[in-house]
C-alpha atoms as one frame of an Amber mdcrd trajectory, in Angstrom:
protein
 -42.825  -7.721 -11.327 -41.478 -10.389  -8.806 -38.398 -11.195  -8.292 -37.879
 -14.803 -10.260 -39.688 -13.146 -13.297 -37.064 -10.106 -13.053 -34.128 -13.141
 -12.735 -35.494 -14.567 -16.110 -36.123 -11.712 -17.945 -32.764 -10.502 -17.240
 -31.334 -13.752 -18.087 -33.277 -14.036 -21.588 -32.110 -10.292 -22.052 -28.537
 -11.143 -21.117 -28.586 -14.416 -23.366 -29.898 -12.710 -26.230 -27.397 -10.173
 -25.892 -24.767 -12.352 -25.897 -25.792 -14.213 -28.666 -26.887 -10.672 -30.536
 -23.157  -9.401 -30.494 -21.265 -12.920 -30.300 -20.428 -12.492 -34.059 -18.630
  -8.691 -33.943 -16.865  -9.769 -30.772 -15.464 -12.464 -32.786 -15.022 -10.302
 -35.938 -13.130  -7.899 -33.767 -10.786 -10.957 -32.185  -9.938 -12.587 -35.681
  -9.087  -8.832 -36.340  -5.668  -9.278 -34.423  -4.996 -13.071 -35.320  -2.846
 -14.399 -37.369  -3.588 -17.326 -40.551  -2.339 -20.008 -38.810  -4.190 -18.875
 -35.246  -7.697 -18.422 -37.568  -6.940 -22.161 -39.001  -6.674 -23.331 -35.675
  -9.600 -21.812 -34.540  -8.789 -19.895 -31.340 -10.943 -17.424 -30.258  -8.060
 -15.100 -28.502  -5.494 -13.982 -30.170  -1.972 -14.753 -29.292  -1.185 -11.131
 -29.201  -2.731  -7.961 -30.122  -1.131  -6.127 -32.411  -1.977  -3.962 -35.174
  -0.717  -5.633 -38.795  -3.544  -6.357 -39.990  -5.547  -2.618 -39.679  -2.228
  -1.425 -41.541  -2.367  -4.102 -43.951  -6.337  -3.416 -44.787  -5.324   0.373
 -45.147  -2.501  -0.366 -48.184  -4.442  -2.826 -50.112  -7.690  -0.325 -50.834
  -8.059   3.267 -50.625 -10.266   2.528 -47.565 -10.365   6.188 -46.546 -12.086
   7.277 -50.247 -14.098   4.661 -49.768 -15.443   5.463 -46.392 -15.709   9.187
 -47.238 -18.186   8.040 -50.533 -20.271   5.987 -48.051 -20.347   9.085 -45.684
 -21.264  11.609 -48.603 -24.031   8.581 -50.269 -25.182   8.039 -46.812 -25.591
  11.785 -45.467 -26.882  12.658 -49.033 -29.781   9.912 -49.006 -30.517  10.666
 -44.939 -31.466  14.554 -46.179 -33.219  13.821 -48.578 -35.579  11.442 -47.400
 -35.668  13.799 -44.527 -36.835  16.766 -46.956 -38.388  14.319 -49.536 -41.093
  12.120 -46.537 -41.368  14.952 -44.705 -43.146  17.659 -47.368 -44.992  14.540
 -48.319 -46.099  13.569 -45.063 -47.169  17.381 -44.489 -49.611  17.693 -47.487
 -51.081  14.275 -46.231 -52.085  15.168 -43.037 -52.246  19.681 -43.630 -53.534
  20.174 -47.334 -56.889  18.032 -47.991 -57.600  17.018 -51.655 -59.989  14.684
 -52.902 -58.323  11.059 -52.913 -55.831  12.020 -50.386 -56.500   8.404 -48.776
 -56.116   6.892 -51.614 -53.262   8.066 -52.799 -51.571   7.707 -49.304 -52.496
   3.963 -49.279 -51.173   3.697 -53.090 -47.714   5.258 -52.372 -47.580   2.598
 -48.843 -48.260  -0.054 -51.360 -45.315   0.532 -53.101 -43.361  -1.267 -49.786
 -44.495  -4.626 -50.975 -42.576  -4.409 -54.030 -39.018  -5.970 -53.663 -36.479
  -3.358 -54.606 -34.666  -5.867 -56.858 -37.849  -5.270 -59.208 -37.306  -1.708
 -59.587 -33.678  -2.050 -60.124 -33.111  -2.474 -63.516 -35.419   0.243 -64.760
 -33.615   2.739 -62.259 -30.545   1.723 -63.848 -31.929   2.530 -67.439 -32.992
   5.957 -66.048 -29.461   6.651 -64.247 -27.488   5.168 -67.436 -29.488   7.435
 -70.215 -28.699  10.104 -67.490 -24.827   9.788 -67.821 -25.240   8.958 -63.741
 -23.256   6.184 -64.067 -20.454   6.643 -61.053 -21.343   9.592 -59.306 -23.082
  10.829 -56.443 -26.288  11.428 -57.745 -26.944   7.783 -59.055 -26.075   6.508
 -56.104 -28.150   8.800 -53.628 -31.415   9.682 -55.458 -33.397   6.685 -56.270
 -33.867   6.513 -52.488 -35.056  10.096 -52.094 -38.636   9.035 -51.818 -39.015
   6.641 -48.946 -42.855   4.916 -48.619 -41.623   4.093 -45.045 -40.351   7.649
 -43.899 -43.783   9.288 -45.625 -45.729   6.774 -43.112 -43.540   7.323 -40.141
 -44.132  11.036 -40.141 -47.530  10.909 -41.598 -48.327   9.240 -37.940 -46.890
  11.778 -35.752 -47.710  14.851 -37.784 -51.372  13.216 -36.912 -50.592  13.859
 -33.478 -50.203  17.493 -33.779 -53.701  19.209 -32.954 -55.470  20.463 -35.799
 -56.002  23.224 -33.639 -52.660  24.593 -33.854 -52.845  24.528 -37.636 -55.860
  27.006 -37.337 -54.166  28.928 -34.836 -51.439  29.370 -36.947 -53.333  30.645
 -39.606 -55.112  33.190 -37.576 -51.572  34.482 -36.974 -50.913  35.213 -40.428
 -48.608  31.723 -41.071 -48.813  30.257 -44.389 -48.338  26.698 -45.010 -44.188
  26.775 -45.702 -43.586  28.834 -42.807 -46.303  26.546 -39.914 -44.201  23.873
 -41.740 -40.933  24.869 -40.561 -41.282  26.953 -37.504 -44.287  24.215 -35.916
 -44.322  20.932 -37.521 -40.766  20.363 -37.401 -39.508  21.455 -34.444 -42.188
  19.540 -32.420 -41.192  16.105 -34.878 -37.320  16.582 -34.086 -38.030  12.725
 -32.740 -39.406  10.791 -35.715 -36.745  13.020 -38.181 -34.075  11.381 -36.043
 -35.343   8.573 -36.083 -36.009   8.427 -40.107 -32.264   9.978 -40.240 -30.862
   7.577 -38.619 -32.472   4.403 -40.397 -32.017   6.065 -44.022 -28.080   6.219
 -42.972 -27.566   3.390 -41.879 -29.431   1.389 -44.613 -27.884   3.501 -47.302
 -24.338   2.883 -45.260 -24.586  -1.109 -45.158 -26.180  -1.065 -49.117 -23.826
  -3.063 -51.642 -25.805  -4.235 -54.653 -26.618  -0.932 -55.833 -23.127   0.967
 -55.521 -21.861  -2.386 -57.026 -24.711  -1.807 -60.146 -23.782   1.915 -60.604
 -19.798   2.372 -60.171 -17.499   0.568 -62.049 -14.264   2.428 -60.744 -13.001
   3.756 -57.050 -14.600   7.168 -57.724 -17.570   7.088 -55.976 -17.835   3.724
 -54.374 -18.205   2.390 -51.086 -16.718   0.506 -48.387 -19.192  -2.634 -49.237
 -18.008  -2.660 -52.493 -14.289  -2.283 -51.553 -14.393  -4.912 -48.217 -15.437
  -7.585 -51.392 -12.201  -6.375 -52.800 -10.322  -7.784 -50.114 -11.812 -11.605
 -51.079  -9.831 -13.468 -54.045 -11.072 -16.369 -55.657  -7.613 -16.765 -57.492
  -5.148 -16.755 -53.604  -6.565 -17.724 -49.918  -7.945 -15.104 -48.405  -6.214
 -13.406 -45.703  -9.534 -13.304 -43.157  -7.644 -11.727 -40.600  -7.254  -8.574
 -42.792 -10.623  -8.743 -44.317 -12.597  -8.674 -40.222 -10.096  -5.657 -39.912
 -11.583  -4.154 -42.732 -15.286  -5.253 -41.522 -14.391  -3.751 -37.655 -12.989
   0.208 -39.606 -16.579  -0.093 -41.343 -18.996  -1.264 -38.479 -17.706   1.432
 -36.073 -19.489   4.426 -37.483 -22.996   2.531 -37.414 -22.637   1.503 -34.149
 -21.230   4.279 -32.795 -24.321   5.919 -34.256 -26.650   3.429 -32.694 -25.123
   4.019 -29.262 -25.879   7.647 -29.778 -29.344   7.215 -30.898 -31.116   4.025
 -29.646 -33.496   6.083 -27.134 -34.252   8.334 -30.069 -34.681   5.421 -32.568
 -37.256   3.667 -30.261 -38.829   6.952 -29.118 -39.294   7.987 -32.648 -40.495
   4.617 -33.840 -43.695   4.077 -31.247 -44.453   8.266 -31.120 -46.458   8.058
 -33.842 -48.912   5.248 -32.506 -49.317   7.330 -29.377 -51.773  10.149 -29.065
């Protein structure tokens, strides 16, 4: 690449950037202002200071709520984990008849909108006595038409002559499962860990559907909490509230981008 086209793709990278996280830099200034200094629309604060994180913390339990979206969160990551990736074995390992079309019926299911499927999941969770707990909120999302294709396409990748080898050696299906196919797919499961947490972390219609008291809900639900239709709302503690929650995910991103867009274009590669 010459050198003007590496000065405007780094420029178009760096704009893009800029304009990418504008909005949490912001968030995180407005963080430290005060009413008056958000009314008059400064983007620096006078002073930093820390009233506002304090002020987020006595209004809501914000530490239940952030352990809930932890527990929904970790709870929905494993088992899409277990869930896509026994299902994504016996598509590619155990032939049936209709095994393609069953695979392409279960993809299918991604072009239906969730908010379709809602209200019968509800039914099933309410005659279930779900209603505000764990359970309702974490296994609808168990089976994951996206995570089943993801690993579907790099258990592909493994060569079917390992699978034979494997059963020369006296492996059954469970065990070449865990001790071959998993280990060598530690990439995609990251990957499909990582997505189902932070989806199931940044979800707020659902939790709002299913809990009707500080129990079991999450920090979505309770950073709506901190909006009143009835007094102004204080914005400066509300982006305090939004900077506590946005931490963990992109803390997690940080971590994980070179195994997110590893995992994501492994599977197209043989």
């Amino acid at each position: 690449m010459s050198v003007p086209k590496k000065i405007t793709f780094y420029t178009m990278l760096t704009v893009s950037a800029v304009i990418l996280f504008f909005p949490i830099v912001y968030a995180f200034m407005i963080s430290f202002m005060t009413g008056p200094e958000i009314l008059q629309g400064k983007f620096f604060p006078e002073s930093f200071h820390l009233d506002n994180y304090i002020r987020v913390f006595d209004r809501l339990p914000l530490l239940n709520y952030l352990l809930n979206s932890f527990i929904v969160s970790a709870g929905v990551m494993l088992g899409q984990l277990v869930v896509c990736s026994l299902a994504a074995y016996a598509f590619v390992f155990i032939p049936f008849r209709g095994s393609n079309f069953v695979f392409f019926l279960f993809i299918s299911t991604m072009m239906i909108p969730w908010e379709a499927t809602m209200i019968p999941n509800f039914f099933i969770i309410q005659n279930l006595n779900w209603l505000n707990t764990y359970q309702g909120l974490t296994l609808p999302f168990f089976a994951l038409a996206f995570g089943t294709f993801l690993l579907r396409q790099h258990f592909k990748t493994i060569p079917k002559e390992l699978h034979e080898a494997s059963q020369v050696a006296g492996l059954g299906p469970f065990r070449f499962f865990l001790k071959v196919v998993l280990p060598v797919s530690k990439t995609s499961l990251v990957t499909l860990g990582a997505y189902g947490f932070l989806t199931t972390w940044n979800m707020y219609l659902w939790p709002l559907l299913v809990t009707t008291n500080n129990s079991v809900r999450t920090v979505q639900i309770g950073l709506k909490q901190l909006q009143s239709q009835e007094v102004a709302t204080d914005w400066g503690v509300v982006m305090a509230g939004v900077i506590v929650v946005i931490i963990p995910t992109l803390l997690l991103l940080f971590l994980g981008q070179k195994q997110l867009q590893k995992g994501l274009t492994q599977g197209a590669l043989k």
